[in-house]
PDB file of C-alpha atoms in Angstrom:
ATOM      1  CA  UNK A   1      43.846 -73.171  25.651  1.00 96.00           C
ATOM      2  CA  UNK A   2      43.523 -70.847  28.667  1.00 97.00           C
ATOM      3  CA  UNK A   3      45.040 -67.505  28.661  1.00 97.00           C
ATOM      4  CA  UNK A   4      45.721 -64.821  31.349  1.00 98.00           C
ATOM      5  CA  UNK A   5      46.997 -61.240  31.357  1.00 98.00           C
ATOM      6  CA  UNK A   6      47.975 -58.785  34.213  1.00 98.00           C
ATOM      7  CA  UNK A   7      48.607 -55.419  34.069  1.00 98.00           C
ATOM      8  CA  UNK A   8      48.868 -51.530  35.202  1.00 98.00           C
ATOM      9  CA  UNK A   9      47.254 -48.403  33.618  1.00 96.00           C
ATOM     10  CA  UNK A  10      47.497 -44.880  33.746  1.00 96.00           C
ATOM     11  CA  UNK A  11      44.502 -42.758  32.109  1.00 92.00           C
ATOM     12  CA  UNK A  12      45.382 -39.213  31.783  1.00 91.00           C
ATOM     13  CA  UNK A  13      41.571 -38.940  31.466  1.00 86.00           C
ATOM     14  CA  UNK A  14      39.880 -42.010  32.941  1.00 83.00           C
ATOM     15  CA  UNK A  15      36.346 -40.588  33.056  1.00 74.00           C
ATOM     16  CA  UNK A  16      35.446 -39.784  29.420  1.00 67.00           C
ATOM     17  CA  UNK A  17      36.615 -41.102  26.301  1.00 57.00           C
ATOM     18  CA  UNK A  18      38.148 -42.660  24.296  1.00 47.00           C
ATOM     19  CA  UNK A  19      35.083 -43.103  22.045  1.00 52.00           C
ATOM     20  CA  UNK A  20      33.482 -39.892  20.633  1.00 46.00           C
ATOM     21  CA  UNK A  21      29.919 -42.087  20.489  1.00 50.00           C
ATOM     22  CA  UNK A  22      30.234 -42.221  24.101  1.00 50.00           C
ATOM     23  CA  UNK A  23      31.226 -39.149  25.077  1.00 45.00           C
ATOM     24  CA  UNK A  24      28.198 -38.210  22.849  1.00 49.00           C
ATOM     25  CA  UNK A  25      26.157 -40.339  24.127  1.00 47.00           C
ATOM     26  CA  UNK A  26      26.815 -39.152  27.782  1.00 49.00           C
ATOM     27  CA  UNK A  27      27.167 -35.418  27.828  1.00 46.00           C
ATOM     28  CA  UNK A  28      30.582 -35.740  29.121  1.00 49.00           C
ATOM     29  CA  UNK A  29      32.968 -32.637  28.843  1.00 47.00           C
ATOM     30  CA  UNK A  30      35.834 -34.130  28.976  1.00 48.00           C
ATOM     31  CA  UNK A  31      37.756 -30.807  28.956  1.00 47.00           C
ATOM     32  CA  UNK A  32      36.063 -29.678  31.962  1.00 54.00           C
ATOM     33  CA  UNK A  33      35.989 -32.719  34.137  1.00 65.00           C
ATOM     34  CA  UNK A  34      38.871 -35.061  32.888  1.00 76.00           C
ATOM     35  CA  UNK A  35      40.416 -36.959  36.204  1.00 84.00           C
ATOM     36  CA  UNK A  36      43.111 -38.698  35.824  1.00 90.00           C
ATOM     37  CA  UNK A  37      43.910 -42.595  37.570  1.00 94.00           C
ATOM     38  CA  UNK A  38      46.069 -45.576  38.006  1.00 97.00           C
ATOM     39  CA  UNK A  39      44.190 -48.880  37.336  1.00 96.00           C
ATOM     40  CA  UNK A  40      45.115 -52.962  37.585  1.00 98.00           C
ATOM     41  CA  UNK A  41      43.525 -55.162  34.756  1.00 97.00           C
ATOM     42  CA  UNK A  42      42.941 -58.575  34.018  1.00 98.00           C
ATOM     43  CA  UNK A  43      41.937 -60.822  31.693  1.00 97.00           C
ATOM     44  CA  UNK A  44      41.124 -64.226  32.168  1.00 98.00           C
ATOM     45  CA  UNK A  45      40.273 -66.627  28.943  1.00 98.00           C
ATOM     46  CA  UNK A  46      39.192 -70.127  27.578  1.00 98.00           C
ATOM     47  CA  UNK A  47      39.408 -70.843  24.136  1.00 98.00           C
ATOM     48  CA  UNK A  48      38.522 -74.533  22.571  1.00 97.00           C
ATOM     49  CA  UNK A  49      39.725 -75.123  18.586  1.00 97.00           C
ATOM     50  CA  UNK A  50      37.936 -78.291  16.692  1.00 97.00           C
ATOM     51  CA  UNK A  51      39.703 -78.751  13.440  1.00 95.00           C
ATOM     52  CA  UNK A  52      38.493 -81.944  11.138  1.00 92.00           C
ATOM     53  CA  UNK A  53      40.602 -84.640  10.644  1.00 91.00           C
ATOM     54  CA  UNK A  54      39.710 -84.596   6.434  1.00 90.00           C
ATOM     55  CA  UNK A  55      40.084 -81.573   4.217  1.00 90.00           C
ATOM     56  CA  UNK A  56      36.679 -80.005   2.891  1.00 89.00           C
ATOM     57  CA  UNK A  57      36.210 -79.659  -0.755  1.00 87.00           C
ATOM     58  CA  UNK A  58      35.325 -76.134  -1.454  1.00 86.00           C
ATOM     59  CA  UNK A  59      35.609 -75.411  -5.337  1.00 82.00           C
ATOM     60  CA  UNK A  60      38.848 -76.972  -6.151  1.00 81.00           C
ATOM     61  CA  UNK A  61      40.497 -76.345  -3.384  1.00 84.00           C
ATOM     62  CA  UNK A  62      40.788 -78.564  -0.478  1.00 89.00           C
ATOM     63  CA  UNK A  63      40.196 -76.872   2.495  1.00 92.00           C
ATOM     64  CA  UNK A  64      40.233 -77.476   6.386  1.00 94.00           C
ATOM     65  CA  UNK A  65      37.511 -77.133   8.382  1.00 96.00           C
ATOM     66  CA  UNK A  66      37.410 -75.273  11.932  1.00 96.00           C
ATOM     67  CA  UNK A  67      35.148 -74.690  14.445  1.00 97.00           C
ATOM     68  CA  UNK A  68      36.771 -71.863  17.114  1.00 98.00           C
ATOM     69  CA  UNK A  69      34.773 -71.069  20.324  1.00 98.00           C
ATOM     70  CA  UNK A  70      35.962 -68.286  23.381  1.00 98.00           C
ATOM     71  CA  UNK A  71      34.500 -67.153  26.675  1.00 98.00           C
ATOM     72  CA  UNK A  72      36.948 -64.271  28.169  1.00 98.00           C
ATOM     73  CA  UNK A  73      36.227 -61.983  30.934  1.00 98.00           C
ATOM     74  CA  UNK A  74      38.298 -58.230  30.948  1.00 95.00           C
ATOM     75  CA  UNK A  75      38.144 -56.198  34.356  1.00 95.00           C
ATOM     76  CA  UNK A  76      39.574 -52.489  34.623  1.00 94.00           C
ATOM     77  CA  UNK A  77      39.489 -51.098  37.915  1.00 95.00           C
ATOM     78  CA  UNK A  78      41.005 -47.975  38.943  1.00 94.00           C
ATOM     79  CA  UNK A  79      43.093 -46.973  42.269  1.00 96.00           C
ATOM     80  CA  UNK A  80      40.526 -43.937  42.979  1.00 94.00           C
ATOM     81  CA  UNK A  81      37.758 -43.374  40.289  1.00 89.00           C
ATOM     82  CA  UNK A  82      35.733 -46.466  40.614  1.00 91.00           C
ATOM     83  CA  UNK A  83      32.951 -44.818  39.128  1.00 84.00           C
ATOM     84  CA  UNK A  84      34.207 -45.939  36.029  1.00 85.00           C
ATOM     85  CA  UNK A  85      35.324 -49.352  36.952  1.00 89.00           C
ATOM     86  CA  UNK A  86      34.570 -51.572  33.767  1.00 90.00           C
ATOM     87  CA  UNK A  87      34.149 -54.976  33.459  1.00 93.00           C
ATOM     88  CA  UNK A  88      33.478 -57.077  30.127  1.00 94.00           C
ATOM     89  CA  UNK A  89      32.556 -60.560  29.853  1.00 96.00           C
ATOM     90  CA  UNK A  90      32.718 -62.337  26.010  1.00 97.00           C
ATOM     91  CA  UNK A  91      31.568 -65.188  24.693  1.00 98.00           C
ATOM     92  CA  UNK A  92      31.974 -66.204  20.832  1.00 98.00           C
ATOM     93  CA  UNK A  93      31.726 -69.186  18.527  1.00 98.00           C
ATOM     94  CA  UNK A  94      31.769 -69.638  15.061  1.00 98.00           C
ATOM     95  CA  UNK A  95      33.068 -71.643  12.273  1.00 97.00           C
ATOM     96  CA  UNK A  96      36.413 -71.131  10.158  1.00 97.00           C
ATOM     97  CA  UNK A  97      37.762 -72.349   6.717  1.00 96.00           C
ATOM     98  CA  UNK A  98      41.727 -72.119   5.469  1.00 94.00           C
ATOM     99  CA  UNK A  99      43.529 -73.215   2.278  1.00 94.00           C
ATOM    100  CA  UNK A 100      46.882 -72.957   2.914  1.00 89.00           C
ATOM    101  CA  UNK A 101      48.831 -70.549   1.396  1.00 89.00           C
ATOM    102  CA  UNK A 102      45.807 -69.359  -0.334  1.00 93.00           C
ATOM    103  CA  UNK A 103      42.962 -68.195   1.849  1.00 95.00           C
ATOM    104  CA  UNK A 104      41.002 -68.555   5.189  1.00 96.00           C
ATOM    105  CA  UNK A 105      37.323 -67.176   6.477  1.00 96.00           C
ATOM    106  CA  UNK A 106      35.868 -67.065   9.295  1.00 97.00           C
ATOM    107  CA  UNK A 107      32.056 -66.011  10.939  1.00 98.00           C
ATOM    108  CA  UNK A 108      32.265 -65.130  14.420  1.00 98.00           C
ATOM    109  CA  UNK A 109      29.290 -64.578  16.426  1.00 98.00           C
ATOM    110  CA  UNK A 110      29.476 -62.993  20.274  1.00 98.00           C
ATOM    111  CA  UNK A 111      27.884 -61.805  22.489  1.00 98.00           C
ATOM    112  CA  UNK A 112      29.560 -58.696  24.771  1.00 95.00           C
ATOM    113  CA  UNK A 113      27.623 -57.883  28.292  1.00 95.00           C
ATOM    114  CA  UNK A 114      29.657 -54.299  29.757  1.00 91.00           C
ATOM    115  CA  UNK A 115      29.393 -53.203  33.240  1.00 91.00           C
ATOM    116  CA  UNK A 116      30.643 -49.860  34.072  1.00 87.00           C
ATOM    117  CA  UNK A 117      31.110 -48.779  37.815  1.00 84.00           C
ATOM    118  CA  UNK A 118      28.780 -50.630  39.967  1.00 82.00           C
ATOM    119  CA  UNK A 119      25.756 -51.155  37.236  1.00 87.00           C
ATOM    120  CA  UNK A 120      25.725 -53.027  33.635  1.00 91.00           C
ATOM    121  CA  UNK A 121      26.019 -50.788  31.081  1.00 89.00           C
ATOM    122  CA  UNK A 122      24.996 -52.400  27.823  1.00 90.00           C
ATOM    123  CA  UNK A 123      24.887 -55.752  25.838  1.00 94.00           C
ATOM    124  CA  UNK A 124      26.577 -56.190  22.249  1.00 95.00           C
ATOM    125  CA  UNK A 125      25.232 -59.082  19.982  1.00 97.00           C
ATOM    126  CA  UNK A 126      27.339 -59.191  17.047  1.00 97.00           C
ATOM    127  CA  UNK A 127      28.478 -61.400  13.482  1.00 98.00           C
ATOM    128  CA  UNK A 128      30.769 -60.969  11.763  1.00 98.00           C
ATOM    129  CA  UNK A 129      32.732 -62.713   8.746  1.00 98.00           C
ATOM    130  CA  UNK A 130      35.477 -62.150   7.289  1.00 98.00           C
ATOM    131  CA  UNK A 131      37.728 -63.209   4.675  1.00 98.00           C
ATOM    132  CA  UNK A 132      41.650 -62.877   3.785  1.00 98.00           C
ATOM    133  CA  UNK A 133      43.310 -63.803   0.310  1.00 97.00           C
ATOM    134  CA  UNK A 134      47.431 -64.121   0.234  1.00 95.00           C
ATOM    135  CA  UNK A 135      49.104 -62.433  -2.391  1.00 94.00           C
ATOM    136  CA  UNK A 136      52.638 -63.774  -2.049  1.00 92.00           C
ATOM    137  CA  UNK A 137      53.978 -61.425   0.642  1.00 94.00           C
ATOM    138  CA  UNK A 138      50.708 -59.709   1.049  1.00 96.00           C
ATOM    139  CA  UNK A 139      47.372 -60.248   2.513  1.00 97.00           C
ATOM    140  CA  UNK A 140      43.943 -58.647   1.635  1.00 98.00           C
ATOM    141  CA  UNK A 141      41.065 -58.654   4.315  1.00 98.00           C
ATOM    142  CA  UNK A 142      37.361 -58.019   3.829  1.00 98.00           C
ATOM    143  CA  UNK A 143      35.093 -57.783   6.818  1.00 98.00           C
ATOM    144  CA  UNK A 144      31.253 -57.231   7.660  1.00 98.00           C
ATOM    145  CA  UNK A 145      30.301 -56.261  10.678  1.00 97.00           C
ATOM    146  CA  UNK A 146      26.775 -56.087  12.399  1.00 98.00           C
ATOM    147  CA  UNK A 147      25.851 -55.566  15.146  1.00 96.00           C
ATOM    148  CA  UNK A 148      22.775 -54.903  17.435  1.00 96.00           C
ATOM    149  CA  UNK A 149      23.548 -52.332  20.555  1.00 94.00           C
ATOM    150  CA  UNK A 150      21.240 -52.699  23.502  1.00 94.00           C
ATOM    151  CA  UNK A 151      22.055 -49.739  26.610  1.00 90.00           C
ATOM    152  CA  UNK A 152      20.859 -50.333  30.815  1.00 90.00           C
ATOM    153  CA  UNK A 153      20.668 -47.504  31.932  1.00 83.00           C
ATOM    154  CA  UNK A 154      18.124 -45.326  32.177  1.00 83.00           C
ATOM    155  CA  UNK A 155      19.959 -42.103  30.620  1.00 78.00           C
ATOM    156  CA  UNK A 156      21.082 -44.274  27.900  1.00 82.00           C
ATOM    157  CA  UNK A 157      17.006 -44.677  26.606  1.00 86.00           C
ATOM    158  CA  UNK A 158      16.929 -44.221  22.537  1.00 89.00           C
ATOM    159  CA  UNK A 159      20.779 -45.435  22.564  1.00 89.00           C
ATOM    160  CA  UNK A 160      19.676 -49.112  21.434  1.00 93.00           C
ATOM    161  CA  UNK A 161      20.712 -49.448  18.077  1.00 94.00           C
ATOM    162  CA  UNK A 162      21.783 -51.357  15.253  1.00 97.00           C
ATOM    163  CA  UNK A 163      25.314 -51.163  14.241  1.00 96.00           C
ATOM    164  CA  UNK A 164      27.200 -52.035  10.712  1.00 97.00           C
ATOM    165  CA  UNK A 165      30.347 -51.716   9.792  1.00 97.00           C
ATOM    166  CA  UNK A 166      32.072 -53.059   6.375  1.00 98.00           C
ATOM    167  CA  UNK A 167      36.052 -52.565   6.079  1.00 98.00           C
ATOM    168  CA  UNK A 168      39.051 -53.521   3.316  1.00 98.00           C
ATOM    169  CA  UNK A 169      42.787 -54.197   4.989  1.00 98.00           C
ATOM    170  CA  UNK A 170      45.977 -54.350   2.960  1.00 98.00           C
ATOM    171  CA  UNK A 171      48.765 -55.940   4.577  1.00 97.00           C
ATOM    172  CA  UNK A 172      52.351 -57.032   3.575  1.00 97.00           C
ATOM    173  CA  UNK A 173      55.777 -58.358   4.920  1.00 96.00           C
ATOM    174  CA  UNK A 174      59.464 -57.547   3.905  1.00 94.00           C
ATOM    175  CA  UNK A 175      62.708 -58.545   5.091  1.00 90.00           C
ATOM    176  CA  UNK A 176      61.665 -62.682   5.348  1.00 88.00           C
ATOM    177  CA  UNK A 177      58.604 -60.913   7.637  1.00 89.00           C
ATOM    178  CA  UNK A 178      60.514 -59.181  10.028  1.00 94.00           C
ATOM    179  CA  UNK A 179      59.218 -56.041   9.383  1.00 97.00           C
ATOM    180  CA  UNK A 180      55.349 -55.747   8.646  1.00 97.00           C
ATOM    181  CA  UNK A 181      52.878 -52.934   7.462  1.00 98.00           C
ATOM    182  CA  UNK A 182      48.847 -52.513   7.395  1.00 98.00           C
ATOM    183  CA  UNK A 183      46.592 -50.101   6.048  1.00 98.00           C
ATOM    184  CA  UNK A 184      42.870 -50.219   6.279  1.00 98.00           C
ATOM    185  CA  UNK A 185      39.410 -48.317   5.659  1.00 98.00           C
ATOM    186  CA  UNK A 186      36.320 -49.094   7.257  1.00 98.00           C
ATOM    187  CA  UNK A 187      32.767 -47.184   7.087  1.00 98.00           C
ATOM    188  CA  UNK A 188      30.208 -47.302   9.066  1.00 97.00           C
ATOM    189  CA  UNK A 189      26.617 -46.517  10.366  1.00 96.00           C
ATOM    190  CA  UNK A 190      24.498 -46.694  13.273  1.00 95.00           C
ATOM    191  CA  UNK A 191      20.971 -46.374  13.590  1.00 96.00           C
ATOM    192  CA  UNK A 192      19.461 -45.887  16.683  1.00 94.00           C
ATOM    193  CA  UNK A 193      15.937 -45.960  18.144  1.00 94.00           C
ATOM    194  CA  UNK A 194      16.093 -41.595  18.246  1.00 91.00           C
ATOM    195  CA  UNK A 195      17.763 -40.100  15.059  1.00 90.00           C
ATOM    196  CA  UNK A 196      20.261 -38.264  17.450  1.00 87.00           C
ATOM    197  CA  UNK A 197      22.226 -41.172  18.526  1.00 88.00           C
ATOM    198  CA  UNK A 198      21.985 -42.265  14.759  1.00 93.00           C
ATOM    199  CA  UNK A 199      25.499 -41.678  13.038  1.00 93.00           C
ATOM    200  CA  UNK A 200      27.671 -42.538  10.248  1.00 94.00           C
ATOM    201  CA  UNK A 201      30.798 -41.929   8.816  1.00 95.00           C
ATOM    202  CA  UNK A 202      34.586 -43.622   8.265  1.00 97.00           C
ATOM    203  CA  UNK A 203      37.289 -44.911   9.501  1.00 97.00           C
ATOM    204  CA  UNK A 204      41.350 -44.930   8.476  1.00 97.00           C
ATOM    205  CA  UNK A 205      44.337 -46.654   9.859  1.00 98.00           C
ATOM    206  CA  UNK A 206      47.926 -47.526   9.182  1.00 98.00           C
ATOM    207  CA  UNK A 207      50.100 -49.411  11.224  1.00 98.00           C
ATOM    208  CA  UNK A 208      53.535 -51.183  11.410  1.00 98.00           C
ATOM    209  CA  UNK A 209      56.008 -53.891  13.224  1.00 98.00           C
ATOM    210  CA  UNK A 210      59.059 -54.515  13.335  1.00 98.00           C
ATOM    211  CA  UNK A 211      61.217 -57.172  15.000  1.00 96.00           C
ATOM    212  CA  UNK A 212      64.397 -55.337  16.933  1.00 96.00           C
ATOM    213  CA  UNK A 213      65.889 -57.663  19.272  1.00 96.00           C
ATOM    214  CA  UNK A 214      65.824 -61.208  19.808  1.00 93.00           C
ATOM    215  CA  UNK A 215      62.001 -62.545  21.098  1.00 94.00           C
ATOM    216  CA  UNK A 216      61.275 -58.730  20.894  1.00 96.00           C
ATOM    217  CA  UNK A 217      59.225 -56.152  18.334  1.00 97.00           C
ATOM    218  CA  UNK A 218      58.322 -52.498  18.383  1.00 98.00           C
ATOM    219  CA  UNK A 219      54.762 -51.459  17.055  1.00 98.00           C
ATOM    220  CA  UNK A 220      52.888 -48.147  16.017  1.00 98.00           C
ATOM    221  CA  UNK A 221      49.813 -47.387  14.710  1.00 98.00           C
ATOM    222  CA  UNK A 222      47.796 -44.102  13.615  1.00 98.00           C
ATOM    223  CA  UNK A 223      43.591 -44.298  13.281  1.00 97.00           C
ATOM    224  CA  UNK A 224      41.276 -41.866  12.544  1.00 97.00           C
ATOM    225  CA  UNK A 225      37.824 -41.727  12.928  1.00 94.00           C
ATOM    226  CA  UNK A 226      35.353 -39.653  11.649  1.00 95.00           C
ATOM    227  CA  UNK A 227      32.032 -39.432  12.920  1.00 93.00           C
ATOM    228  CA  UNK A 228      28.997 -37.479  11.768  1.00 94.00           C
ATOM    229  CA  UNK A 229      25.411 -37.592  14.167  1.00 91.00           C
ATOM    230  CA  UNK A 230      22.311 -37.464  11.949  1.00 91.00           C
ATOM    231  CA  UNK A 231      20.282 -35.046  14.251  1.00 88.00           C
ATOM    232  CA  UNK A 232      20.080 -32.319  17.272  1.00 83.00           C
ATOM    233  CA  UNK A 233      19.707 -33.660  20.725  1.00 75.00           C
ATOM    234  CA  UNK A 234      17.507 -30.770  21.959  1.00 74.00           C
ATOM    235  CA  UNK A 235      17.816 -32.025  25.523  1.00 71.00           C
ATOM    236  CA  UNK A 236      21.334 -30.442  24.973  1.00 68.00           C
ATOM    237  CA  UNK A 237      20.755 -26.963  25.022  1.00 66.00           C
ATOM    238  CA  UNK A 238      24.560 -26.624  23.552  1.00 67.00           C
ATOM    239  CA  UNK A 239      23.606 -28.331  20.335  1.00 71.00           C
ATOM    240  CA  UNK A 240      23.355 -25.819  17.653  1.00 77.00           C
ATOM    241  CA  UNK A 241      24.430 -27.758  14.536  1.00 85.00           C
ATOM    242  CA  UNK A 242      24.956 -31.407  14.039  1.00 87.00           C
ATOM    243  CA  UNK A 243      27.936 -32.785  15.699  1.00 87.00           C
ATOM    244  CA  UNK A 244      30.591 -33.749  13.589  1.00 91.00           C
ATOM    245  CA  UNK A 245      33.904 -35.300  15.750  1.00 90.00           C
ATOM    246  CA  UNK A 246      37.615 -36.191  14.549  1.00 93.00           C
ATOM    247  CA  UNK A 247      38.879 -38.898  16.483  1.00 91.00           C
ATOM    248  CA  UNK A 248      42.489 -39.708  15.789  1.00 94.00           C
ATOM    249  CA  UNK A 249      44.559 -42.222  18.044  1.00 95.00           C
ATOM    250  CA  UNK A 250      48.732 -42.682  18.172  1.00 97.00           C
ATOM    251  CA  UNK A 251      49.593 -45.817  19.751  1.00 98.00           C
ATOM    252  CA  UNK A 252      53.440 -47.206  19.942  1.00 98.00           C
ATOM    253  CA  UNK A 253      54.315 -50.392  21.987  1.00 98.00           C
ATOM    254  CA  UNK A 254      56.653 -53.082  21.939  1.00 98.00           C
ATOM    255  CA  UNK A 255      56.471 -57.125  22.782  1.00 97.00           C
ATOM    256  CA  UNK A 256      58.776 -59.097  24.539  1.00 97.00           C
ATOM    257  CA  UNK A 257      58.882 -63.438  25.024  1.00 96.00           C
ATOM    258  CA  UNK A 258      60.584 -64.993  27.425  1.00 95.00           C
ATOM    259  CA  UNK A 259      62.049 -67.868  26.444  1.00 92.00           C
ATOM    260  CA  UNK A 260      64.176 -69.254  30.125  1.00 87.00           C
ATOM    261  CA  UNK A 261      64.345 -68.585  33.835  1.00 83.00           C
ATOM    262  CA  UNK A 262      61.132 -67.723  36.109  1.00 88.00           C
ATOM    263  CA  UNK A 263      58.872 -66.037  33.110  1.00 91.00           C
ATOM    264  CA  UNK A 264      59.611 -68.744  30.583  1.00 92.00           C
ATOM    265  CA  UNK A 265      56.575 -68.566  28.422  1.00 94.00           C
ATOM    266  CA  UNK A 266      55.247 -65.228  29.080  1.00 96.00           C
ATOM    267  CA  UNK A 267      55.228 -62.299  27.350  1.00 97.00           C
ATOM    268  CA  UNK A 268      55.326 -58.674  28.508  1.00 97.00           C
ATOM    269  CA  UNK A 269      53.663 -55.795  26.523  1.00 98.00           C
ATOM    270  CA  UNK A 270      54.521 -52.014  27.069  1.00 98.00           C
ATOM    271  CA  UNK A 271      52.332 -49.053  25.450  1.00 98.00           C
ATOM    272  CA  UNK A 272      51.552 -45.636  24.978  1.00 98.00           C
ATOM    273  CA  UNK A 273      48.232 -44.032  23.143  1.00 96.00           C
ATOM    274  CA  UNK A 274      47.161 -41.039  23.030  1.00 94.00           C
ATOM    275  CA  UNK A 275      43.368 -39.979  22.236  1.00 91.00           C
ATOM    276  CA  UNK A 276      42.795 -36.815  20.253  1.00 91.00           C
ATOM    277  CA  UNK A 277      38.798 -35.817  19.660  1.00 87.00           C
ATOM    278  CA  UNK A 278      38.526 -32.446  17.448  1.00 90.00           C
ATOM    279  CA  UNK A 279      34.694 -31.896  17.344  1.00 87.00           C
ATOM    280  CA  UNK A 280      32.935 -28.935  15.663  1.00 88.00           C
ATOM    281  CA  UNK A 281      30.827 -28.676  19.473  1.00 81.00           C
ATOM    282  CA  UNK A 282      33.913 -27.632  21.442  1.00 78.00           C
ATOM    283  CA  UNK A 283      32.450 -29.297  24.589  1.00 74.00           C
ATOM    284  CA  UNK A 284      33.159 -32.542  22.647  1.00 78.00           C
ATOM    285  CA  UNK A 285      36.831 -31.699  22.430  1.00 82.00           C
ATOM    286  CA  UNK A 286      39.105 -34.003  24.596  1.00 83.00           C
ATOM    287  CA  UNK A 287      42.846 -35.264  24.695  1.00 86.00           C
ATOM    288  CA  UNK A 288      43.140 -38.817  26.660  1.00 88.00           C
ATOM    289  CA  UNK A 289      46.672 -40.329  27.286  1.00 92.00           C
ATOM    290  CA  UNK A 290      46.991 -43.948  28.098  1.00 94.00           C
ATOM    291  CA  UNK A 291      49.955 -46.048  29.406  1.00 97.00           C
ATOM    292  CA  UNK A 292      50.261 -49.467  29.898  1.00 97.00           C
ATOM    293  CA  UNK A 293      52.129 -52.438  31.077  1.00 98.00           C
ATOM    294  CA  UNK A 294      50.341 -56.043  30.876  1.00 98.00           C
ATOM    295  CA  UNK A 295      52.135 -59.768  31.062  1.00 98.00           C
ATOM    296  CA  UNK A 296      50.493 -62.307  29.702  1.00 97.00           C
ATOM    297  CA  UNK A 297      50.776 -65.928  28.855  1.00 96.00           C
ATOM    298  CA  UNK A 298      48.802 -68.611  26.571  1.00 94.00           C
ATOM    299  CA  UNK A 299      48.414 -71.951  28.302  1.00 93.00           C
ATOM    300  CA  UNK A 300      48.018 -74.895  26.234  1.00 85.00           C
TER     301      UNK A 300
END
């Protein structure tokens, strides 16, 4: 399958944000210095599916046997600020296993190289497996991620790290699924090569769907992440105390498919999210709105 999405941004704050690690990591003040910008994006992709022709026999169940591979390139770049321009290029492979009606896992390993403005940024090697059990009407995921962090740039030196993150999602359906709900915990921890990029701490989320119109659904979703840094930078003379930053996000959104006439086959996806970072270093503190409007389509 190929796939392709176009679309328009707005960034209320496109030079900081939306993750705390990286405003962190950067010394950004995104109170003091927040621009805001209109950007284009794309994102181009191939994906390739091998399923066996014969079921596997694991336990005593009869399962099938995947093997799911994706390269897909992302490019954001703004009207004005091209400064932070950012393009990401993805490749991942791995193998998958389902039982239908019963369960499916999956490991995926990728690889992530970012560029941000005109210079690469930093390169993400990650696994991660995961498995999902139905319940009826319900669905209950259990992931593992690791991951190793490696920065480019030569204010990001002590960033590289290594990255895990293990998380537990409930999900269900009512209504013969046309409304759906989620709600998931993850923690995590980072450890980096100097103790004050080094961090821990958890992560919440809720969200919902709902289908409104014909070939059409609304969205929302609320996370919150907390995030506590193990040590004082003292190259930051505004460092007093261990940071400690709230990070909550509100996104809404809805779908559309086209099903006749010119767009036949495409799909056009609407959204709002706003970024809200409460730190105990008051520098830290930043609001970030987003707005968005992408079409996409999946070609077979």
């Amino acid at each position: 399958e190929h796939s392709l999405s176009v679309g328009l941004m707005h960034d209320s704050n496109v030079n900081a944000g939306p993750s705390s690690a990286i405003a962190q990591a950067t010394n950004l003040s995104p109170s003091d210095a927040a621009r805001a910008d209109t950007a284009a994006t794309l994102s181009a992709g191939i994906s390739h599916t091998y399923q066996s022709p014969t079921p596997v026999k694991i336990g005593e169940s009869a399962a099938r046997f995947l093997w799911q591979s994706r390269a897909n390139f992302y490019a954001k770049e703004n009207f004005s600020e091209h400064a932070s321009n950012l393009e990401v290029i993805t490749l991942s492979t791995g193998p998958a296993w389902f039982v239908l009606n019963k369960w499916r896992a999956n490991v995926n390993i990728s690889l992530d190289h970012y560029q941000y403005g005109s210079a690469p940024l930093a390169r993400y090697a990650s696994i991660l497996p995961s498995v999902t059990w139905q319940l009826g009407n319900s669905e209950l995921t259990w992931d593992l991620l690791a991951q190793k962090r490696e920065f480019a740039r030569s204010g990001d030196i002590g960033k590289d790290s290594h990255y895990t993150a293990m998380g537990a999602y409930l999900g269900h359906v009512y209504h013969d699924t046309k409304i759906a709900a989620q709600a998931g915990i993850r923690v995590f921890h980072e450890a980096a090569d100097r103790n004050y990029y080094s961090n821990d701490g958890t992560e919440f989320f809720v969200g919902a769907s709902a289908i409104t119109w014909e070939n059409g659904s609304v969205y929302g979703r609320y996370v919150q992440r907390d995030t506590k840094w193990d040590a004082l930078n003292l190259n930051v003379p505004l460092l007093t105390q261990n940071q400690k930053d709230t990070l909550k996000t509100y996104e809404l959104g809805f779908h559309h498919d086209f099903k006749e006439a010119t767009l036949k086959d495409w799909r056009i996806t609407g959204s709002y999210t706003a970024y809200q970072n409460d730190s105990n270093i008051s520098y830290y503190n930043y609001d970030r709105d987003m707005t968005s409007l992408t079409l996409s389509r999946t070609f077979d």
